[in-house]
Structures are given as structure tokens and as C-alpha cells.
Amino acid sequence: MHMKPIAAREGNHNLKDYEQVYKNFDWKEINNQFSWDTTGKVNIAYEAVDRHAEDPNKKDKVALLYSSPDREESLTFAQLKEKSNQFANVLKKHNVEKGDRVFLFMPRSPEFYMSFLGILKVGAIAGPLFEAFMEQAVHDRLEDSEAKMLVTTPELLDRVPQDKLPHLKQIVLVGGMREGNQYIDFEQEMKQASDELEIEWVDLEDGMVIHYTSGSTGKPKGVYHVHNAMIQQYATGRWVLDLKEDDVYWCTADPGWVTGTSYGIFAPWLNGVTNVIRGGRFTPEDWYGTLEKYKVTVWYSAPTAFRKLLSAGSEVANKFDLSSLRHILSVGEPLNPEVVHWGLEAFDKRIHDNWWMTETGAQLISNFPSLPIKPGSMGKPIPGVEAAIVDNEGNVLPPKQMGNLAIKKGWPSMMRQIWKRPEKYESYFINGWYVSGDSAYMDEDGYFWFQGRLDDVINTSGERVGPFEVESKLIEHPAVAEAGVIGKPDPERGEIIKAFITLREGYSQSDELLEEIRLFVKKGLSAHAAPREIEIKDTIPKTRSGKIMRRLLKSWELGLPTGDTSTLEE
Ligand code: 6R9
């Protein structure tokens, strides 16, 4: 398909001559933006908040602009510094130390952000979890990380299997208490805590965040990031988000997802910009209303949301004044050219697609304001990053040839570990390249074009779901003997989860049973992991070594040729 490029954005922006900067760039140029460049001591929370709080011109600027349907609150940089200091002191009082894992399982709220920053300030490692997670998902992540403390709410506490988590020493409850004196009352302890803190200065290579993400096999992986990530989160905040002093920035992602931390916390605050956080459920009216009310200038969202806005129609968009918008970005799944064109109509703005992963910690490939956009392309590598298409041995392929999308190892925000699984970590790297698991090609102008996942990972509404985790849950249901799970293409959600199952003796197909099985996954794992479609089969195709052949299930589903089935079990 040939599509006319959309011209570069006119006017003043932060990366005016991409090609020139790209050619000459060295990451060291960024270091002098930070105080640690002279002191050698670092803490990302200091650079994101305290530094601005100590600046007389910035301290009273709004850092956090929080709203939800029933609450509105704003915090300046000075206030955010105090609140996060207080929480850090609460943590210290309860013996949280450098390197300890402290997890957060709660909805977006000002308390979430105070806690998150407080955790970093004592040198501990923060582990944010989606509030939608159910018991099994919560358990697996807290168990694997050996989290010592959890910050949650009384409402979510029932999903925390405390008796099965020997490492979990303390639970902080935000917004109310539950019976029993084993819990720490957030509100009460915050009141008593000092807002003066000796921040824990750490090394650039010390851990700061663990995000759990799904692969195609095994339990979710703990992707471990270090303070050094700030270099790239700051730089991409300028080049890609195009953040400037007076911007009002809104990233719609939940901090349970890497986009909600790297770009919902770090990039905006490292750049000293006002950060809008909106809680509550998605509706087109609510989102347009948020853009209008706070006069958002830079907006970072995802294709699945844009597609929902598109299908809500322009009548809805036209009810709102969206003239404050200057720059719009998208990540998480392929951004359909149709959506790019809708963006031009609805907002008279380009939507800038960019590509990265939980493991990469920050954006790597992007459409910059100063580049023409080829609708459907993810753009070009950011300065300081070498991207290529490689074969399975790690040899670079020529333009227009499809292969593995790979990045030369060593960008600042790269993950440094898969928690407790060094062999898993090593398996990402071939011949000096980080191999992403995505297939893509590069065109003759150096633009990258996403083609698909090479493994079986499902991308539903921008969420990565591992088929293995869903299959494991399915077969815990008494009626299910075997299960194979695939992503089925869907116009709005990108993919939906489809499960193929075989039934145990004594069970027969009925709509009630299928619904019960679906709810079983939803209640056990999370709503986004529950299969939207379940189909009963006589057998699930497997290889001779017993691996579920999801590729074959997918071919059947889509009516495609089945390819090589030589390893199929008799
Ligand atoms: C940040 C984030 C990573 C996977 C990635 C790819 C898909 C992300 C994309 C995209 C096409 C884009 N993905 N951005 N696919 N175009 N612009 O999404 O992290 O949740 O780890 O997902 O998402 O398949 O490998 P994560």
C-alpha cells in the first residue's frame, strides 16, 4: 500500500534537525542536565521532583494535576517533594531498606504517586501492579519478586493471599483501614511523618522499578530497570514528547504498564512539566472533557483508545474545545493509517507513533515532530540508538527485507535483569543485538514498519498477555482438560483472546459452562486476560515434545494454510 507522507510539523520544536543530531549524538551530552554529573550521587526521584522543588521559579508550579469523577487535587513540586519525603520516612520507620521490593496495588491516585516516589527515595525498588489483577496474578508477582511490603487499599486487600506470601512483611492501607492491627494506616502515619528526609543516594546502576510482563512461555517476567534509565526518559521527553516548560501533559496509561511509569511519571517530571493524571473508566466524553478542561497540550495514548474515539464519531469530538492540543503520540500496538488520517481530521494534528517495550524502558523508534510521517510506520530510531533488522543469527539484513527488529545493546534505559532468571535475560541477546520478538522491515528511507509478533504473545487493547498464563488458569477449572490460547485479530482491540479447550469426562458443552469458564479466568487473573471467545475441541494440537501448537490453532481460526506440521503429535 502506498500512502503519501504527512509533512513534518511546522514551527518550533525540540529536535529541529533529526538527521543531523542523530549522526553526531553521544549520550554523555545528556548527563550534564543532572546534578549527579558533578556529585556522582543519584536518585531518579530527586531529579524528577526535589530538584524542581528546590528551584525558586519552579517550586510552586503544579506537578501533579489529579482528577477522577469524584476527586480533584493538585500538588506543586514542593508539595510532592514533602509528601514523598513523608512516605519515605514511613518506609524507613518500618525498616524498608535499599534494594527491598515494595509493590503498589491500587488505582491511580495522588497517594499512588507519593508512595511510588517515596519508595525510590529510600533506594527501594517499586513494583506497580494493575488494579484489575485478581488473586493469582497478584500472588505470582509478589511471590517472584519476594516483595517485603505492599501498598494497597482496603477494597483490594481481599485479592492478596497473605498466607501464601512468606516474604510479605507489611501491608500499607490507603484510604481506610481493615480490622486487625497488622496493617499500616497510610493517612495516620503520613500525618506523623516528618517531611524532611535524608534521601538515599544510589548508583546509576541500582534498581528502581520492576515491571512484570508476559512472554509466550512461563510465568510473567520481572523486568528490572535502574536509575540510569532517567537519561533516556528525560531525553525522549524532549525529542519525542516535545515537552516544553509550559506544557500540560497527559499520558493516559496506567502505571501498572511501563508507559504509565516511564512516560506517566519520569519523562514529564524529569522535564519539570505539569502532569495530568485521570482516574476512572474510559469514555469518549470523559477523555475529551479532560483534554478540554485542563487545556492539555501534549497527549500520549494508545491505538485502542484512538480507535474507540474514532468509532464514537466526530459529533462527540465536536462538542469539545480541543484547540490546546499541540502534540499527540501513540504507543502499544500498530497505529493504523486510518487512525492517523482520522487524527488529522478530528484534531487537525498528526498522531506520532512510537515503538518500545517494557524491556527497553523508554522509546527507541519514533516519529519526531520534525520528520514527515509515513502512516503505518513506527518512525526512525532516536538519537543514540542503532536499530536494525537481523536474521536469526544476528546478521543485519538489507532494507525492505523482513526479519527480527533488533537494537544494538547498550542504550541507557535498557533492562538490566529479568528478576532471578539470568538465562531468560541472556536469551534476548544475539550477537550484540537485543532481539525484540517483533518482526519488521526498514524501508529505503530508514523508517521501520511493524509486521507482527514472532512469538505467541497476544496484544489485546495494548496489553501484553501471555497465552501460557491464560492456559494455566483455564486448566485449573474442573471442566477443562487442555487449553490452547491465541490472539484473534479484532478491528477495535487489535487482538482478542480466543481459547480452544477440551473438556474433561462428564462435562458437556453449554453456554453456561463457557461463561463460567470465562469468569473463572477473569476472577482468577484479570479482566483483560479473560478469553472473549472459547471454542471446544476434541483435541488440542501439540508437538511431539508436548508444546501446544498455537500457530496451528491460529491458522485454523483464520482459515490460513497450516504450514509445516511435521512436529505435530500423532
Ligand atoms: C511500550 C509497550 C511491547 C510490544 C512490542 C510490540 C507492541 C509497542 C508498538 C507496538 C506496533 C507500535 N508495540 N509499540 N507494535 N507499533 N508503535 O507497549 O510495552 O507492553 O512491553 O509491549 O507491544 O509488539 O513488542 P509492552
Coordinates of C-alpha atoms and ligand atoms in Angstrom, one line a residue:
M1 CA 0.0 0.0 0.0
H2 CA 1.4 3.4 -0.9
M3 CA 0.5 6.4 1.1
K4 CA 1.6 10.0 0.8
P5 CA 3.8 11.0 3.7
I6 CA 2.3 13.7 6.0
A7 CA 4.6 16.8 6.1
A8 CA 6.8 17.5 9.2
R9 CA 5.2 19.6 11.9
E10 CA 5.8 23.3 11.3
G11 CA 7.2 25.6 13.9
N12 CA 9.3 25.4 16.9
H13 CA 10.1 22.0 18.4
N14 CA 12.8 20.4 20.4
L15 CA 14.5 18.3 17.8
K16 CA 14.7 20.5 14.8
D17 CA 17.2 18.6 12.7
Y18 CA 16.8 15.0 13.5
E19 CA 19.2 13.6 10.9
Q20 CA 22.0 16.0 12.0
V21 CA 21.6 15.3 15.7
Y22 CA 21.3 11.5 15.0
K23 CA 24.6 11.4 13.2
N24 CA 26.6 13.2 15.9
F25 CA 24.9 12.2 19.1
D26 CA 26.6 10.9 22.2
W27 CA 24.6 10.0 25.4
K28 CA 27.2 11.9 27.5
E29 CA 25.7 15.1 26.2
I30 CA 22.6 14.5 28.4
N31 CA 24.5 13.9 31.6
N32 CA 25.2 17.5 32.4
Q33 CA 21.4 18.1 32.7
F34 CA 21.6 16.3 36.0
S35 CA 23.2 17.1 39.3
W36 CA 24.8 13.7 39.6
D37 CA 27.1 14.5 36.8
T38 CA 29.1 16.5 39.3
T39 CA 28.3 14.8 42.6
G40 CA 28.3 11.2 41.3
K41 CA 25.3 10.5 43.5
V42 CA 22.0 9.8 42.1
N43 CA 18.3 9.3 42.8
I44 CA 15.8 9.5 40.0
A45 CA 13.1 10.8 42.4
Y46 CA 15.4 13.6 43.3
E47 CA 15.9 14.5 39.7
A48 CA 12.2 14.2 38.9
V49 CA 10.8 16.2 41.9
D50 CA 13.2 17.6 44.5
R51 CA 15.4 19.4 42.0
H52 CA 12.4 21.4 40.8
A53 CA 11.1 21.9 44.4
E54 CA 14.5 23.5 45.2
D55 CA 14.2 25.9 42.3
P56 CA 12.5 29.1 43.4
N57 CA 11.0 29.5 40.0
K58 CA 9.6 26.0 39.8
K59 CA 8.7 25.0 43.4
D60 CA 5.1 26.4 43.2
K61 CA 4.4 25.0 39.7
V62 CA 1.8 22.3 39.6
A63 CA 3.5 18.9 39.2
L64 CA 0.5 16.6 39.6
L65 CA -3.0 17.5 38.4
Y66 CA -5.1 14.6 39.5
S67 CA -8.8 14.1 38.8
S68 CA -11.3 11.4 38.8
P69 CA -15.1 11.5 38.6
D70 CA -15.2 12.2 42.3
R71 CA -12.0 13.8 43.3
E72 CA -9.8 16.6 42.1
E73 CA -6.4 17.6 43.6
S74 CA -3.2 19.2 42.6
L75 CA 0.2 19.1 44.1
T76 CA 3.1 21.5 43.3
F77 CA 6.6 20.2 43.0
A78 CA 7.3 21.5 46.6
Q79 CA 4.3 19.6 47.9
L80 CA 5.1 16.5 46.0
K81 CA 8.6 16.6 47.5
E82 CA 7.2 16.9 51.0
K83 CA 4.6 14.1 50.6
S84 CA 7.1 11.7 49.1
N85 CA 9.6 12.5 51.8
Q86 CA 6.9 11.7 54.4
F87 CA 6.2 8.4 52.8
A88 CA 9.9 7.6 52.6
N89 CA 10.0 8.2 56.3
V90 CA 7.1 5.9 56.9
L91 CA 9.0 3.2 54.9
K92 CA 12.2 3.8 57.0
K93 CA 10.3 3.5 60.2
H94 CA 9.1 0.1 59.1
N95 CA 12.6 -1.0 58.1
V96 CA 12.4 -0.8 54.3
E97 CA 15.9 -0.7 53.0
K98 CA 17.8 -0.1 49.8
G99 CA 17.1 -2.9 47.3
D100 CA 13.9 -4.1 49.0
R101 CA 10.9 -4.6 46.7
V102 CA 7.9 -2.6 47.7
F103 CA 4.8 -3.2 45.5
L104 CA 1.9 -1.0 44.8
F105 CA -1.5 -2.4 44.0
M106 CA -4.0 0.4 43.8
P107 CA -5.9 2.7 41.5
R108 CA -4.3 5.8 40.2
S109 CA -4.5 8.5 43.0
P110 CA -2.2 11.2 44.4
E111 CA -1.3 8.7 47.1
F112 CA 0.0 6.3 44.5
Y113 CA 2.4 8.8 43.2
M114 CA 3.6 10.0 46.7
S115 CA 4.2 6.3 47.6
F116 CA 5.9 5.4 44.3
L117 CA 8.4 8.3 44.7
G118 CA 8.8 7.6 48.4
I119 CA 9.9 4.1 47.6
L120 CA 12.5 5.3 45.2
K121 CA 13.8 7.9 47.7
V122 CA 14.8 5.2 50.2
G123 CA 16.6 3.3 47.4
A124 CA 14.0 0.5 47.3
I125 CA 12.5 -0.9 44.1
A126 CA 8.9 -0.1 43.2
G127 CA 6.7 -2.7 41.7
P128 CA 3.4 -1.3 40.3
L129 CA 0.6 -3.7 39.6
F130 CA -2.7 -3.1 37.7
E131 CA -5.6 -2.7 40.0
A132 CA -7.5 -5.1 37.8
F133 CA -5.3 -8.0 38.8
M134 CA -7.0 -10.8 40.7
E135 CA -5.6 -13.2 43.3
Q136 CA -3.4 -15.4 41.2
A137 CA -1.9 -12.6 39.2
V138 CA -1.1 -10.7 42.4
H139 CA 0.3 -13.7 44.1
D140 CA 2.6 -14.7 41.2
R141 CA 4.2 -11.2 41.1
L142 CA 4.6 -10.7 44.8
E143 CA 6.0 -14.2 45.2
D144 CA 8.5 -14.0 42.4
S145 CA 9.8 -10.6 43.5
E146 CA 9.8 -11.6 47.2
A147 CA 8.2 -8.2 47.9
K148 CA 8.6 -7.2 51.5
M149 CA 5.9 -4.6 51.6
L150 CA 2.7 -3.9 49.7
V151 CA 0.8 -0.6 49.4
T152 CA -2.8 -1.2 48.6
T153 CA -6.4 -0.3 49.5
P154 CA -8.9 -2.0 51.8
E155 CA -11.0 -2.8 48.8
L156 CA -8.2 -4.7 47.0
L157 CA -6.9 -6.4 50.1
D158 CA -9.1 -9.5 49.6
R159 CA -7.1 -10.3 46.4
V160 CA -3.9 -10.5 48.3
P161 CA -3.3 -14.1 49.5
Q162 CA -1.2 -13.0 52.6
D163 CA -0.9 -16.6 53.9
K164 CA 0.8 -17.7 50.8
L165 CA 3.4 -14.9 50.7
P166 CA 6.0 -15.6 53.4
H167 CA 8.3 -12.7 52.3
L168 CA 5.5 -10.1 52.6
K169 CA 6.1 -8.5 56.0
Q170 CA 3.9 -5.4 55.9
I171 CA 0.9 -4.0 54.2
V172 CA 0.1 -0.3 54.0
L173 CA -3.6 0.5 53.5
V174 CA -4.5 3.7 51.7
G175 CA -8.0 5.3 52.2
G176 CA -9.3 3.4 55.2
M177 CA -8.4 0.6 57.5
R178 CA -9.4 -3.0 57.9
E179 CA -9.8 -4.9 61.2
G180 CA -6.6 -6.3 62.6
N181 CA -3.6 -4.5 63.9
Q182 CA -1.2 -5.9 61.4
Y183 CA -1.8 -3.1 58.8
I184 CA -0.1 0.2 58.5
D185 CA -2.6 3.1 58.2
F186 CA -1.3 5.4 55.4
E187 CA -3.2 8.5 56.4
Q188 CA -2.3 8.2 60.1
E189 CA 1.4 7.5 59.6
M190 CA 1.7 10.2 57.0
K191 CA 0.4 12.7 59.5
Q192 CA 3.1 11.7 62.0
A193 CA 6.0 11.5 59.5
S194 CA 8.5 14.3 59.0
D195 CA 8.7 15.9 55.6
E196 CA 12.5 16.2 56.0
L197 CA 14.4 13.4 54.5
E198 CA 18.0 12.2 54.0
I199 CA 17.4 10.9 50.6
E200 CA 19.2 7.6 49.8
W201 CA 21.8 8.3 47.2
V202 CA 22.4 5.3 45.0
D203 CA 24.4 4.2 42.0
L204 CA 23.2 4.8 38.4
E205 CA 23.1 1.0 38.1
D206 CA 21.0 0.4 41.2
G207 CA 17.5 -0.9 40.7
M208 CA 14.4 1.3 40.8
V209 CA 11.4 -0.4 39.1
I210 CA 10.3 -3.9 38.3
H211 CA 7.6 -4.3 35.8
Y212 CA 6.1 -7.7 35.2
T213 CA 5.3 -8.5 31.6
S214 CA 4.3 -11.6 29.7
G215 CA 6.2 -13.8 27.4
S216 CA 5.0 -16.7 25.4
T217 CA 6.1 -19.3 27.9
G218 CA 6.3 -19.5 31.7
K219 CA 5.1 -17.1 34.3
P220 CA 5.3 -13.4 33.8
K221 CA 8.9 -12.0 33.8
G222 CA 10.1 -9.3 36.2
V223 CA 11.8 -6.7 34.0
Y224 CA 14.3 -4.8 36.2
H225 CA 15.2 -1.2 35.5
V226 CA 17.8 1.0 37.1
H227 CA 18.2 4.7 37.9
N228 CA 20.3 5.2 34.7
A229 CA 17.0 5.0 32.7
M230 CA 16.4 8.6 33.5
I231 CA 18.9 9.7 30.9
Q232 CA 16.8 8.4 28.1
Q233 CA 13.4 9.1 29.7
Y234 CA 14.5 12.7 30.0
A235 CA 15.9 12.9 26.5
T236 CA 12.9 11.3 24.8
G237 CA 10.6 13.6 26.9
R238 CA 12.3 16.4 24.9
W239 CA 12.8 14.9 21.5
V240 CA 9.7 12.6 21.2
L241 CA 7.1 14.1 23.6
D242 CA 8.4 17.5 22.6
L243 CA 7.9 18.7 26.2
K244 CA 8.4 22.4 27.0
E245 CA 8.3 24.5 30.1
D246 CA 4.6 25.4 29.9
D247 CA 3.2 22.2 28.6
V248 CA 0.3 20.4 30.3
Y249 CA 1.0 16.8 29.6
W250 CA -1.4 13.8 29.8
C251 CA -0.3 10.2 29.4
T252 CA -3.4 8.0 29.7
A253 CA -1.5 4.8 30.6
D254 CA -1.9 3.1 34.0
P255 CA 1.4 2.9 35.9
G256 CA 0.9 -0.9 36.1
W257 CA 2.1 -0.7 32.5
V258 CA 5.6 0.6 31.7
T259 CA 4.2 3.5 29.7
G260 CA 2.5 4.7 32.9
T261 CA 5.8 5.0 34.7
S262 CA 8.4 5.8 32.1
Y263 CA 6.0 8.3 30.5
G264 CA 3.4 8.8 33.1
I265 CA 5.9 9.7 35.8
F266 CA 9.5 10.1 34.8
A267 CA 9.6 11.7 31.4
P268 CA 7.3 14.6 32.3
W269 CA 8.7 15.3 35.8
L270 CA 12.3 14.9 34.8
N271 CA 11.4 17.7 32.4
G272 CA 9.6 19.7 35.1
V273 CA 6.3 19.6 33.3
T274 CA 2.7 19.6 34.7
N275 CA 1.4 16.1 34.6
V276 CA -2.3 15.3 34.3
I277 CA -3.5 12.1 35.8
R278 CA -7.0 11.0 35.2
G279 CA -8.6 8.2 37.2
G280 CA -11.8 6.3 36.4
R281 CA -13.1 4.5 33.4
F282 CA -12.6 5.4 29.8
T283 CA -15.5 7.1 27.9
P284 CA -15.0 9.4 24.9
E285 CA -16.8 12.2 26.7
D286 CA -14.7 11.9 29.8
W287 CA -11.4 11.9 27.8
Y288 CA -12.4 14.8 25.5
G289 CA -13.6 16.6 28.6
T290 CA -10.2 16.0 30.3
L291 CA -8.4 17.4 27.3
E292 CA -10.6 20.5 27.3
K293 CA -10.8 21.1 31.0
Y294 CA -7.0 21.0 31.7
K295 CA -6.1 22.5 28.3
V296 CA -3.8 19.6 27.6
T297 CA -1.1 20.4 25.1
V298 CA 0.8 17.1 24.8
W299 CA -1.2 13.9 24.8
Y300 CA 0.2 10.3 24.9
S301 CA -2.2 7.5 24.4
A302 CA -2.7 4.2 22.5
P303 CA -4.3 3.0 19.3
T304 CA -7.0 1.1 21.0
A305 CA -8.2 4.3 22.7
F306 CA -7.9 6.3 19.4
R307 CA -10.0 3.6 17.7
K308 CA -12.7 3.9 20.3
L309 CA -12.8 7.7 19.9
L310 CA -12.9 7.3 16.2
S311 CA -15.9 4.9 16.4
A312 CA -17.7 7.3 18.8
G313 CA -17.9 9.7 15.8
S314 CA -17.0 13.3 15.2
E315 CA -20.2 14.6 16.8
V316 CA -18.8 13.7 20.2
A317 CA -15.4 15.3 19.4
N318 CA -17.0 18.5 18.1
K319 CA -18.7 19.1 21.4
F320 CA -15.4 19.9 23.0
D321 CA -12.8 22.6 22.5
L322 CA -9.6 20.7 21.8
S323 CA -7.6 23.7 20.5
S324 CA -5.0 23.5 23.2
L325 CA -3.5 20.3 21.8
R326 CA -0.1 20.7 20.2
H327 CA 1.3 17.2 20.0
I328 CA -0.3 13.7 20.0
L329 CA 1.5 10.4 20.5
S330 CA 0.6 6.7 20.4
V331 CA 2.2 3.5 21.6
G332 CA 1.5 -0.1 22.4
E333 CA 0.3 -1.6 19.1
P334 CA 0.3 -0.8 15.4
L335 CA -1.2 2.6 14.7
N336 CA -3.5 2.0 11.7
P337 CA -3.1 4.5 8.9
E338 CA -6.8 5.0 9.1
V339 CA -6.4 6.3 12.6
V340 CA -3.6 8.7 11.6
H341 CA -5.9 10.2 9.0
W342 CA -8.8 10.4 11.4
G343 CA -6.4 12.3 13.8
L344 CA -5.8 14.9 11.0
E345 CA -9.5 15.4 10.6
A346 CA -10.6 15.3 14.3
F347 CA -7.7 17.3 15.8
D348 CA -6.0 18.8 12.8
K349 CA -2.9 17.2 14.2
R350 CA -0.6 14.3 13.3
I351 CA -0.6 11.3 15.7
H352 CA 3.0 10.3 16.3
D353 CA 3.5 6.6 16.6
N354 CA 6.5 5.3 18.5
W355 CA 7.8 1.9 19.4
W356 CA 9.4 0.4 22.5
M357 CA 8.8 -2.3 25.1
T358 CA 8.7 -3.0 28.8
E359 CA 12.2 -4.4 28.4
T360 CA 13.6 -1.3 26.7
G361 CA 12.5 1.2 29.4
A362 CA 12.0 4.1 27.0
Q363 CA 11.2 4.9 23.4
L364 CA 13.5 3.6 20.8
I365 CA 11.9 4.2 17.4
S366 CA 9.7 7.2 16.9
N367 CA 8.0 9.7 14.6
F368 CA 9.5 13.1 15.6
P369 CA 7.7 16.4 15.0
S370 CA 10.5 17.3 12.6
L371 CA 10.0 14.2 10.4
P372 CA 7.4 13.6 7.7
I373 CA 5.1 10.8 8.9
K374 CA 4.6 7.8 6.7
P375 CA 1.2 6.5 8.0
G376 CA 1.6 2.9 9.3
S377 CA 5.3 3.3 10.1
M378 CA 6.7 3.5 13.6
G379 CA 9.3 6.1 12.5
K380 CA 13.1 6.2 13.0
P381 CA 15.5 5.3 15.8
I382 CA 16.0 8.1 18.4
P383 CA 19.5 9.6 18.5
G384 CA 21.9 7.3 20.3
V385 CA 20.1 4.2 19.3
E386 CA 21.0 1.8 16.5
A387 CA 18.1 -0.2 15.2
A388 CA 18.3 -2.9 12.5
I389 CA 16.5 -5.9 11.0
V390 CA 18.5 -9.0 11.7
D391 CA 18.2 -12.7 10.9
N392 CA 18.1 -15.4 13.5
E393 CA 21.9 -15.4 13.8
G394 CA 22.0 -11.7 14.4
N395 CA 23.2 -10.7 10.9
V396 CA 21.9 -7.3 9.7
L397 CA 19.5 -7.6 6.7
P398 CA 19.2 -5.1 3.9
P399 CA 16.4 -2.6 3.6
K400 CA 12.9 -3.9 2.7
Q401 CA 13.7 -7.4 4.0
M402 CA 11.6 -8.7 6.8
G403 CA 13.2 -10.1 9.9
N404 CA 13.7 -9.6 13.7
L405 CA 13.5 -6.0 14.9
A406 CA 16.7 -5.6 16.9
I407 CA 18.6 -2.9 18.8
K408 CA 22.3 -2.6 19.4
K409 CA 22.8 -3.4 23.1
G410 CA 23.6 -0.6 25.5
W411 CA 21.0 2.2 25.4
P412 CA 20.6 3.9 28.8
S413 CA 17.2 2.7 29.8
M414 CA 17.7 -1.0 28.8
M415 CA 16.5 -3.5 31.4
R416 CA 19.4 -4.9 33.4
Q417 CA 17.9 -8.2 34.6
I418 CA 15.0 -10.5 34.3
W419 CA 14.4 -10.9 38.1
K420 CA 16.1 -14.1 39.3
R421 CA 16.2 -15.5 35.7
P422 CA 19.6 -14.7 34.2
E423 CA 19.2 -17.3 31.4
K424 CA 15.9 -15.6 30.4
Y425 CA 17.7 -12.3 30.3
E426 CA 20.6 -13.7 28.1
S427 CA 18.1 -15.2 25.7
Y428 CA 17.1 -11.7 24.5
F429 CA 20.6 -11.1 23.1
I430 CA 22.2 -12.5 19.9
N431 CA 25.5 -11.3 18.5
G432 CA 25.4 -8.0 20.4
W433 CA 21.8 -7.2 19.4
Y434 CA 18.7 -7.1 21.7
V435 CA 16.2 -9.1 19.7
S436 CA 12.7 -7.8 20.3
G437 CA 10.4 -10.6 19.3
D438 CA 8.7 -8.3 16.8
S439 CA 9.1 -8.8 13.1
A440 CA 9.5 -5.7 10.9
Y441 CA 11.3 -4.2 8.0
M442 CA 13.1 -1.0 7.3
D443 CA 12.4 1.0 4.1
E444 CA 14.9 2.8 1.9
D445 CA 14.4 6.0 3.9
G446 CA 15.2 4.3 7.2
Y447 CA 11.6 4.1 8.5
F448 CA 10.7 1.0 10.4
W449 CA 7.4 -0.9 9.7
F450 CA 6.0 -3.3 12.2
Q451 CA 4.8 -6.7 10.8
G452 CA 3.8 -8.7 13.9
R453 CA 5.0 -10.7 16.9
L454 CA 7.3 -13.6 16.2
D455 CA 6.2 -15.4 19.3
D456 CA 2.7 -16.2 20.6
V457 CA 2.3 -13.1 22.8
I458 CA -1.1 -11.5 22.5
N459 CA -1.6 -7.8 22.3
T460 CA -5.2 -7.0 23.3
S461 CA -6.1 -3.3 23.6
G462 CA -2.4 -2.6 24.0
E463 CA -1.9 -5.1 26.9
R464 CA 0.6 -7.9 26.6
V465 CA -1.0 -11.2 27.6
G466 CA 1.0 -14.4 27.7
P467 CA -1.0 -17.4 26.4
F468 CA 0.7 -19.7 28.9
E469 CA -0.7 -17.8 31.9
V470 CA -4.3 -17.9 30.5
E471 CA -3.9 -21.6 29.5
S472 CA -2.6 -22.4 33.0
K473 CA -5.6 -20.7 34.6
L474 CA -8.1 -22.4 32.2
I475 CA -6.9 -25.9 33.1
E476 CA -7.4 -25.2 36.8
H477 CA -11.1 -25.2 36.0
P478 CA -12.6 -28.6 36.8
A479 CA -14.3 -28.9 33.4
V480 CA -11.2 -28.1 31.3
A481 CA -8.7 -30.8 30.3
E482 CA -6.5 -29.0 27.9
A483 CA -6.3 -25.4 26.6
G484 CA -4.6 -23.5 23.8
V485 CA -4.9 -19.7 23.6
I486 CA -4.3 -17.4 20.7
G487 CA -4.8 -13.7 19.7
K488 CA -7.5 -13.3 17.1
P489 CA -7.5 -10.1 15.0
D490 CA -10.1 -7.6 16.1
P491 CA -10.8 -4.2 14.5
E492 CA -11.1 -2.3 17.8
R493 CA -8.9 -4.2 20.3
G494 CA -6.1 -5.2 17.9
E495 CA -6.5 -8.8 19.1
I496 CA -8.9 -10.6 21.3
I497 CA -8.1 -13.6 23.3
K498 CA -9.5 -16.8 21.9
A499 CA -9.3 -20.1 23.9
F500 CA -9.6 -23.6 22.5
I501 CA -10.3 -26.2 25.2
T502 CA -11.0 -29.8 25.6
L503 CA -13.5 -30.9 28.2
R504 CA -12.9 -33.5 30.9
E505 CA -15.1 -36.6 31.1
G506 CA -18.6 -35.9 32.4
Y507 CA -18.8 -32.3 31.1
S508 CA -20.7 -31.3 28.0
Q509 CA -20.8 -28.1 26.1
S510 CA -23.3 -25.4 27.1
D511 CA -23.3 -21.6 27.0
E512 CA -23.5 -21.5 30.8
L513 CA -20.4 -23.6 31.1
L514 CA -18.4 -21.5 28.7
E515 CA -19.4 -18.3 30.5
E516 CA -18.5 -19.9 33.8
I517 CA -15.0 -20.7 32.4
R518 CA -14.6 -17.2 31.1
L519 CA -15.5 -15.8 34.5
F520 CA -13.1 -18.2 36.2
V521 CA -10.2 -16.7 34.3
K522 CA -11.5 -13.2 34.8
K523 CA -11.8 -13.7 38.6
G524 CA -8.5 -15.6 38.8
L525 CA -6.2 -13.5 36.6
S526 CA -7.8 -10.3 35.4
A527 CA -10.5 -9.0 33.1
H528 CA -8.1 -8.3 30.2
A529 CA -6.8 -11.9 30.3
A530 CA -10.3 -13.5 30.1
P531 CA -11.0 -15.1 26.7
R532 CA -13.7 -13.3 24.7
E533 CA -14.2 -16.5 22.7
I534 CA -14.0 -20.1 23.9
E535 CA -14.3 -23.0 21.5
I536 CA -14.5 -26.6 22.4
K537 CA -12.3 -29.1 20.5
D538 CA -11.8 -32.8 20.6
T539 CA -8.0 -32.4 20.9
I540 CA -5.5 -29.5 21.2
P541 CA -2.8 -29.8 18.6
K542 CA 0.6 -30.4 20.2
T543 CA 4.2 -31.1 19.1
R544 CA 5.8 -34.4 19.8
S545 CA 7.6 -32.7 22.7
G546 CA 4.2 -31.7 24.1
K547 CA 4.1 -28.0 23.2
I548 CA 0.8 -26.5 22.2
M549 CA 0.9 -25.6 18.5
R550 CA -0.7 -22.2 18.9
R551 CA 0.4 -21.3 15.4
L552 CA -1.8 -24.1 14.0
L553 CA -4.8 -23.1 16.1
K554 CA -4.4 -19.6 14.6
S555 CA -4.2 -20.9 11.1
W556 CA -7.3 -22.9 11.6
E557 CA -9.1 -19.9 13.1
L558 CA -8.1 -17.6 10.2
G559 CA -8.6 -20.2 7.5
L560 CA -4.9 -20.0 6.5
P561 CA -2.6 -22.7 5.2
T562 CA -1.3 -24.7 8.1
G563 CA 2.3 -24.7 7.1
D564 CA 4.8 -27.2 8.4
T565 CA 3.1 -29.6 10.7
S566 CA 5.9 -32.2 10.8
T567 CA 6.3 -31.9 14.5
L568 CA 2.6 -32.4 15.1
E569 CA 2.0 -35.3 17.5
E570 CA 0.2 -38.3 16.1
Ligands
6R9_1 C1 5.6 0.2 25.5 C2 4.9 -1.1 25.3 C3 5.7 -4.2 23.7 C4 5.1 -4.8 22.4 C5 6.1 -4.7 21.3 C6 5.1 -4.7 20.1 C7 4.0 -3.9 20.6 C8 4.5 -1.4 21.0 C9 4.2 -0.6 19.1 C10 3.9 -2.0 19.0 C11 3.4 -1.8 16.8 C12 4.0 0.2 17.9 N1 4.1 -2.5 20.3 N2 4.5 -0.3 20.4 N3 3.6 -2.6 17.9 N4 3.6 -0.5 16.8 N5 4.2 1.5 17.9 O1 4.0 -1.2 24.6 O2 5.5 -2.1 26.0 O3 3.6 -3.7 26.9 O4 6.0 -4.4 26.7 O5 4.7 -4.1 24.7 O6 4.0 -4.0 22.0 O7 4.7 -6.0 19.8 O8 7.0 -5.8 21.3 P1 4.9 -3.6 26.1

